[in-house]
Structures are given as structure tokens and as C-alpha cells.
Tab-separated table of C-alpha atoms in Angstrom:
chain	number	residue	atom	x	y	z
A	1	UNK	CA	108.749	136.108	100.217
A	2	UNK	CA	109.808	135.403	103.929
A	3	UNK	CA	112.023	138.233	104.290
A	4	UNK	CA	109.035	140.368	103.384
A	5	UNK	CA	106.488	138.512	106.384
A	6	UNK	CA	109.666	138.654	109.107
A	7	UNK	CA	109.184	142.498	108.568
A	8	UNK	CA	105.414	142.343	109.140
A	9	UNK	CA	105.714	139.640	112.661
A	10	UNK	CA	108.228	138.811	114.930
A	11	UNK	CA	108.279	135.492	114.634
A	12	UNK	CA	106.677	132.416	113.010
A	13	UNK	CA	105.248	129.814	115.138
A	14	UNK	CA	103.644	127.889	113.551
A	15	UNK	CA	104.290	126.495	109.460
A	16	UNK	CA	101.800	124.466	107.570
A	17	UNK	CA	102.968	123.490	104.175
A	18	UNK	CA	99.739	123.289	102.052
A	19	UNK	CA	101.084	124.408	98.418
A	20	UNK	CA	100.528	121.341	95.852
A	21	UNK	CA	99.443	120.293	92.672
A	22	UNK	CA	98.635	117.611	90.960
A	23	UNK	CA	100.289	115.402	88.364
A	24	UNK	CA	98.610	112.568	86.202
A	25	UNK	CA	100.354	110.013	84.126
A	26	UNK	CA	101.832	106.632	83.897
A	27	UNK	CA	105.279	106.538	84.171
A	28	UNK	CA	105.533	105.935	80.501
A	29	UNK	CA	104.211	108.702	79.263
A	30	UNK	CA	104.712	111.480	81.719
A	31	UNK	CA	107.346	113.729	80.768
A	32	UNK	CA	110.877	114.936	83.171
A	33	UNK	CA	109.540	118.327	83.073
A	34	UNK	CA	105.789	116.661	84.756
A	35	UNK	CA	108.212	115.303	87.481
A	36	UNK	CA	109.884	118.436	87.979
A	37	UNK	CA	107.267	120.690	88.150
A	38	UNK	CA	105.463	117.938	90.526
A	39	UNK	CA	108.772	117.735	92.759
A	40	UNK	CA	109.528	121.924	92.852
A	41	UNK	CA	106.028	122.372	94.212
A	42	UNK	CA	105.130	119.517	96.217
A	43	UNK	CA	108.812	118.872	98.066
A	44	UNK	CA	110.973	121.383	97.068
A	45	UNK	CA	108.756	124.480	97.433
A	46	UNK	CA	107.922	123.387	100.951
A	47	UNK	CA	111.621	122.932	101.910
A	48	UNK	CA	112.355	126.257	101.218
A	49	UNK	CA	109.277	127.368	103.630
A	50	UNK	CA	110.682	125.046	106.200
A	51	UNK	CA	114.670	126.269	106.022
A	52	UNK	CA	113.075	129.615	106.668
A	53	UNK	CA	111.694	129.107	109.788
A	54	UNK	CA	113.301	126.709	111.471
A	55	UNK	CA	116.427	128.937	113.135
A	56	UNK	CA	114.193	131.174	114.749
A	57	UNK	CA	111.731	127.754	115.977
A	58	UNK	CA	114.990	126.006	116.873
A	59	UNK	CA	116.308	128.932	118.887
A	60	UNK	CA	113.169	129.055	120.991
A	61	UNK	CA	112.672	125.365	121.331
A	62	UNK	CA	109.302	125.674	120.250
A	63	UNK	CA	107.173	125.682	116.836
A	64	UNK	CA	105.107	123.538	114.438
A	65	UNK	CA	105.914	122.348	111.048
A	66	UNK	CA	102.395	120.898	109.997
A	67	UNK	CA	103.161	119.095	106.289
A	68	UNK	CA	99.884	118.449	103.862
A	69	UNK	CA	100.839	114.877	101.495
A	70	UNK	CA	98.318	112.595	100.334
A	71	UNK	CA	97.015	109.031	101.034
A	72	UNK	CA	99.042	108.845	97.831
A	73	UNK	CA	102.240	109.370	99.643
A	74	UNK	CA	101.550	106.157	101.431
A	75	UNK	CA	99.666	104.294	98.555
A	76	UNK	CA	100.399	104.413	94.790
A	77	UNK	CA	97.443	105.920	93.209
A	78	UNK	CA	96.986	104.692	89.298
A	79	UNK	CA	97.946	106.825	86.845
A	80	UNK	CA	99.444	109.588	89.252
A	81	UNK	CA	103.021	109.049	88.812
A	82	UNK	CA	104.445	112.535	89.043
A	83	UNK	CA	102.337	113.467	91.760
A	84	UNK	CA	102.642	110.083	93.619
A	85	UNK	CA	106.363	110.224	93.130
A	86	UNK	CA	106.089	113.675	94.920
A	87	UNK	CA	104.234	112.581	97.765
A	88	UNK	CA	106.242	109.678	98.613
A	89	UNK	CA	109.770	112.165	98.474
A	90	UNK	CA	107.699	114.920	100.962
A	91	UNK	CA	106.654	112.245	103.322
A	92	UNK	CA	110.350	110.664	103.792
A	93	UNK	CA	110.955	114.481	104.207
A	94	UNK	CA	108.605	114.892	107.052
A	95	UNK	CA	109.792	111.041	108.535
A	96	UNK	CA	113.153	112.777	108.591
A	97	UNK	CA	112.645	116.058	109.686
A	98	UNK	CA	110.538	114.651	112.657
A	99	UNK	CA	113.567	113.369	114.290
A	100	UNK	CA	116.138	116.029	112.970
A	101	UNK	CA	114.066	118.610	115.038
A	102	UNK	CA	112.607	116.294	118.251
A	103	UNK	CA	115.714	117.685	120.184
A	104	UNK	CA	114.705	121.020	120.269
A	105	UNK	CA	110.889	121.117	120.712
A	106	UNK	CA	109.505	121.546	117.480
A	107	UNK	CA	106.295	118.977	115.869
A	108	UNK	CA	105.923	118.031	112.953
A	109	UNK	CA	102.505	116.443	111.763
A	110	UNK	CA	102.027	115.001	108.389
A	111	UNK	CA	98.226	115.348	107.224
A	112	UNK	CA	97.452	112.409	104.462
A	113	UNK	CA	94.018	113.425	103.291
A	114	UNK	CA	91.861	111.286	100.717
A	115	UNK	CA	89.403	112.611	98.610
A	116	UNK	CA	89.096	116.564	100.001
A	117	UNK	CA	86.870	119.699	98.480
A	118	UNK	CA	89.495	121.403	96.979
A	119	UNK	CA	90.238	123.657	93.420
A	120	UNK	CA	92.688	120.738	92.501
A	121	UNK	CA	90.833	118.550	91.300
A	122	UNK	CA	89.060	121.132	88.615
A	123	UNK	CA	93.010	121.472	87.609
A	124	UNK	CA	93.994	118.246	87.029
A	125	UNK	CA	91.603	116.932	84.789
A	126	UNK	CA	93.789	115.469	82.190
A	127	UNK	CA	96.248	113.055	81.396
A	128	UNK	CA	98.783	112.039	78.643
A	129	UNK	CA	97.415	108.804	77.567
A	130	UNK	CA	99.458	109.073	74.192
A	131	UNK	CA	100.507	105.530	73.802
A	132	UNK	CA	96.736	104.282	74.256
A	133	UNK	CA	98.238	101.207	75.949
A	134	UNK	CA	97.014	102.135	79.456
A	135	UNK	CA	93.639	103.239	78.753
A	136	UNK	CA	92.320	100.981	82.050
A	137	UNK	CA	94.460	102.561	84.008
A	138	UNK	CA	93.381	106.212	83.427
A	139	UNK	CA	90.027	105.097	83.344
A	140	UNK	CA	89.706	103.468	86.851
A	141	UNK	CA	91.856	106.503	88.188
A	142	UNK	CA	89.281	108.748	87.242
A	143	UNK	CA	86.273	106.601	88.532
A	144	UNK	CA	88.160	107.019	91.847
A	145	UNK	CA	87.885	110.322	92.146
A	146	UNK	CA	84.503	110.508	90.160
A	147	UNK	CA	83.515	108.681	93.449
A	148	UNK	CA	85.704	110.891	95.392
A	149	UNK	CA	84.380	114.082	94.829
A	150	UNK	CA	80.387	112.862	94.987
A	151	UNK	CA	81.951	112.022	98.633
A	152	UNK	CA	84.457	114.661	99.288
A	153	UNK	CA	85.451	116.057	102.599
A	154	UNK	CA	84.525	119.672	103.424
A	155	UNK	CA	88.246	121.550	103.626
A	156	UNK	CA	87.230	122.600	107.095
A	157	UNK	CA	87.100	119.600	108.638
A	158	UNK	CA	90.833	119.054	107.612
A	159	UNK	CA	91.648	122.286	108.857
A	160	UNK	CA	90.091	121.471	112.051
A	161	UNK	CA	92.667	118.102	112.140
A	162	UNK	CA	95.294	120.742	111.188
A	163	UNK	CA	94.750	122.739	114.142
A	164	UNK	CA	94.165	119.376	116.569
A	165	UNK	CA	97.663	118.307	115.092
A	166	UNK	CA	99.009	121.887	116.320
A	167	UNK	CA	97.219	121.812	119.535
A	168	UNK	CA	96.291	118.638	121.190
A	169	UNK	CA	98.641	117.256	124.216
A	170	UNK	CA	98.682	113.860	122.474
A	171	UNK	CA	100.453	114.295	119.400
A	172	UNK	CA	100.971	111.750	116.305
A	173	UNK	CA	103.389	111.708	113.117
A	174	UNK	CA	100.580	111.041	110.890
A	175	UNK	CA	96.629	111.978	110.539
A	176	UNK	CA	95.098	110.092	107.405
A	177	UNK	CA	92.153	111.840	107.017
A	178	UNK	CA	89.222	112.657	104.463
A	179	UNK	CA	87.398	110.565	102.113
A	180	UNK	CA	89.173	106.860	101.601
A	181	UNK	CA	92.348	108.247	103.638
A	182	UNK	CA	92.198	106.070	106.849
A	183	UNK	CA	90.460	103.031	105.204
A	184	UNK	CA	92.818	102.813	102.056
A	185	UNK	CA	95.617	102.687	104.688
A	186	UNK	CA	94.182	100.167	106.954
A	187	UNK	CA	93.054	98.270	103.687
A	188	UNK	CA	96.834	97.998	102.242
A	189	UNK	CA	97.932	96.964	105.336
A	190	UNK	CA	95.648	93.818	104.934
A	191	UNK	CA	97.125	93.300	101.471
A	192	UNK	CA	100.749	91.310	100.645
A	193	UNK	CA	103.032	93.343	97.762
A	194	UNK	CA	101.991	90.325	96.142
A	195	UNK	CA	98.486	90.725	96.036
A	196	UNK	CA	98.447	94.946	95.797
A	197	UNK	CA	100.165	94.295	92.290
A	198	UNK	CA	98.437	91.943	91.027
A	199	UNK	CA	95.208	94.018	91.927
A	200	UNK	CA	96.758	96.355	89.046
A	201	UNK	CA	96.475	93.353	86.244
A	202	UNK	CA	92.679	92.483	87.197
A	203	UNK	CA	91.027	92.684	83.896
A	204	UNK	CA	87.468	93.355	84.201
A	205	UNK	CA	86.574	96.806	85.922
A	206	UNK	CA	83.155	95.539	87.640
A	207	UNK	CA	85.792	92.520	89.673
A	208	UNK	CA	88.093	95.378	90.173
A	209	UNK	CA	85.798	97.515	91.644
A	210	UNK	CA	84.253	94.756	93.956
A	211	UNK	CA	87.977	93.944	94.698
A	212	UNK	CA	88.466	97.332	95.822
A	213	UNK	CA	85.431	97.567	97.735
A	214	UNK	CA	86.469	94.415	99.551
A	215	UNK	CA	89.603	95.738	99.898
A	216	UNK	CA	89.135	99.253	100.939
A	217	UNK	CA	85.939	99.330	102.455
A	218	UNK	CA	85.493	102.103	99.562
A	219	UNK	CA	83.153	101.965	96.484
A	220	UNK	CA	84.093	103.247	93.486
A	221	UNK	CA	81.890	102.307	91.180
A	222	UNK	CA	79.681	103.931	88.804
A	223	UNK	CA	76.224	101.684	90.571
């Protein structure tokens, strides 16, 4: 734990919180325990990290608290309702915590990647689908990342944002980043509530894939 790296260094500088997994469902059919395990990793796991180091940051007036979300913790992804529901609480987190700490010198920089190279995805290959009624859903979901992952962003290019984030003279709050990250959030900001739910009821997948294209900027489908 941290007791056991405060023996090993003097101090900690610098804290990126990159623990997650993943967590696939409609809210229907995902159990508590799904959004538990989703929130103790994802939030509350990297809470703990951050109470840790934050005396010894705030008693220097220095450090960097670097926090990995999602594009999902500024869009709802389909069928991701644990693990959207996780993003969303980490990045009002990191909203907060950015001005908790401002007084005393230390960043914080929230990372949203899209679609990255990354061991998650071979661990969150299923989904409950037990009532059968949102078989769409999990289906278009999956396309998504299908597409994703034929796309995917090398890990080291968001490490090299990670270190920009620590470094640069210019800092931001947030870096969406990877495949779909910066396009799906300049595509929902095109979009009325109005319109981003109804894009959930479109029937046919080829109209909602052209849809999301037109959207997005982002193809998704299978052609």
C-alpha cells in the first residue's frame, strides 16, 4: 500500500489514477453488486490514492493529480451503465477536486480517452442481456467498439498526453483523447437532449449508424 512506497521515496509528486474496469449492462439488468464493484474501482479506489498524497502535495504547494475517465464520463455509452455511472461520479470528483486544491498549487488533469489499446477490452466482453428486451442495444454497443478496436489508439500516445498534462505551461481541466474521444464530444455538443435520446429509439441499425456517422464524424459500421 502507500505506507509501504513512503518508505521506499520521500515524497510523491506526481499521482495518475489509471486503475479501472469495465462494466456492461442496461440499467435493467445490471445487478447492485455490478455498480459496486464499478464504483470501488473506478471512484472509490482512486480516492483513496488521492487522500494519500495530497498532505504532503498540499504542504509543498506543488504536485499533480492526473485522473484517467472515459469519453463515457461525458457521454452515455449504450449498454455501459455501471461503468458509465462510474465515470460520470469520478469526473464530478476531478471537477471538484480541481478547485478544492487550486489554492495551494496542485493540477489536476482529467484524461477522457475513446477507443484506446488496452487489456480491458479482452475483459469485458460480456453482458447480462437476460431479459432479451434490449438486444439492439447490446448489439450496437458492441459494433462500437468492434470499430473501436480495428481503430484503437496506441497506449503511448495517451501516455504522452499524460505527461503533456503534467508538464506543459498551458494547462487544461480536460484532454479528450484517443479514438472517437474529441469528436464524440464536439458531436454531442451539436446535438439537443432532445435529439441525443431519441437517437437511442432509431430502429433500423444501418440509419443509426449513418446517424452516428453524421453525428460523430465516427463510423461504426460493419461496411
Amino acid at each position: 500500500g502507500f505506507a509501504d512506497i513512503m518508505r521506499k521515496v520521500s515524497q510523491i509528486d506526481v499521482l495518475v489514477n489509471n486503475a479501472g474496469i469495465g462494466g456492461n449492462g442496461v440499467t435493467e439488468e445490471c445487478t447492485p453488486a455490478q455498480y459496486h464493484e464499478s464504483f470501488n474501482v473506478n471512484v472509490v479506489g482512486a480516492i483513496r490514492c488521492t487522500q494519500q498524497v495530497l498532505p504532503g502535495m498540499r504542504a509543498r504547494k506543488t504536485g499533480a493529480i492526473i485522473n484517467i475517465t472515459s469519453i463515457v464520463g461525458r457521454i452515455a455509452a449504450l449498454a455501459q451503465s455501471p461503468y458509465v455511472a462510474s465515470k460520470w461520479a469520478f469526473e464530478g470528483v476531478s471537477e471538484g477536486l480541481a478547485q478544492e486544491v487550486a489554492p495551494f498549487g496542485i493540477r489536476v488533469a482529467i484524461i477522457e480517452p475513446g477507443v484506446t489499446r488496452s487489456s480491458i477490452f479482452s475483459k469485458n466482453i460480456e453482458a447480462p442481456n437476460s431479459t432479451g428486451a434490449y438486444d439492439t442495444h447490446y448489439r450496437r454497443m458492441f459494433q462500437f467498439y468492434a470499430a473501436g478496436i480495428a481503430n484503437a489508439t496506441p497506449a503511448e500516445e495517451v501516455g504522452a498526453l499524460i505527461l503533456h498534462a503534467i508538464t506543459t505551461d498551458t494547462p487544461q481541466l480536460r484532454y479528450p483523447c484517443s479514438w472517437g474521444g474529441q469528436q464524440i464530444v464536439d458531436g454531442r455538443a451539436t446535438m439537443t437532449d432532445t435529439e441525443w435520446v431519441e437517437l437511442g429509439a432509431v430502429q433500423e441499425d444501418s440509419a443509426y449508424f449513418q446517424a452516428f456517422k453524421a453525428t460523430f464524424g465516427v463510423d461504426i459500421s460493419n461496411s
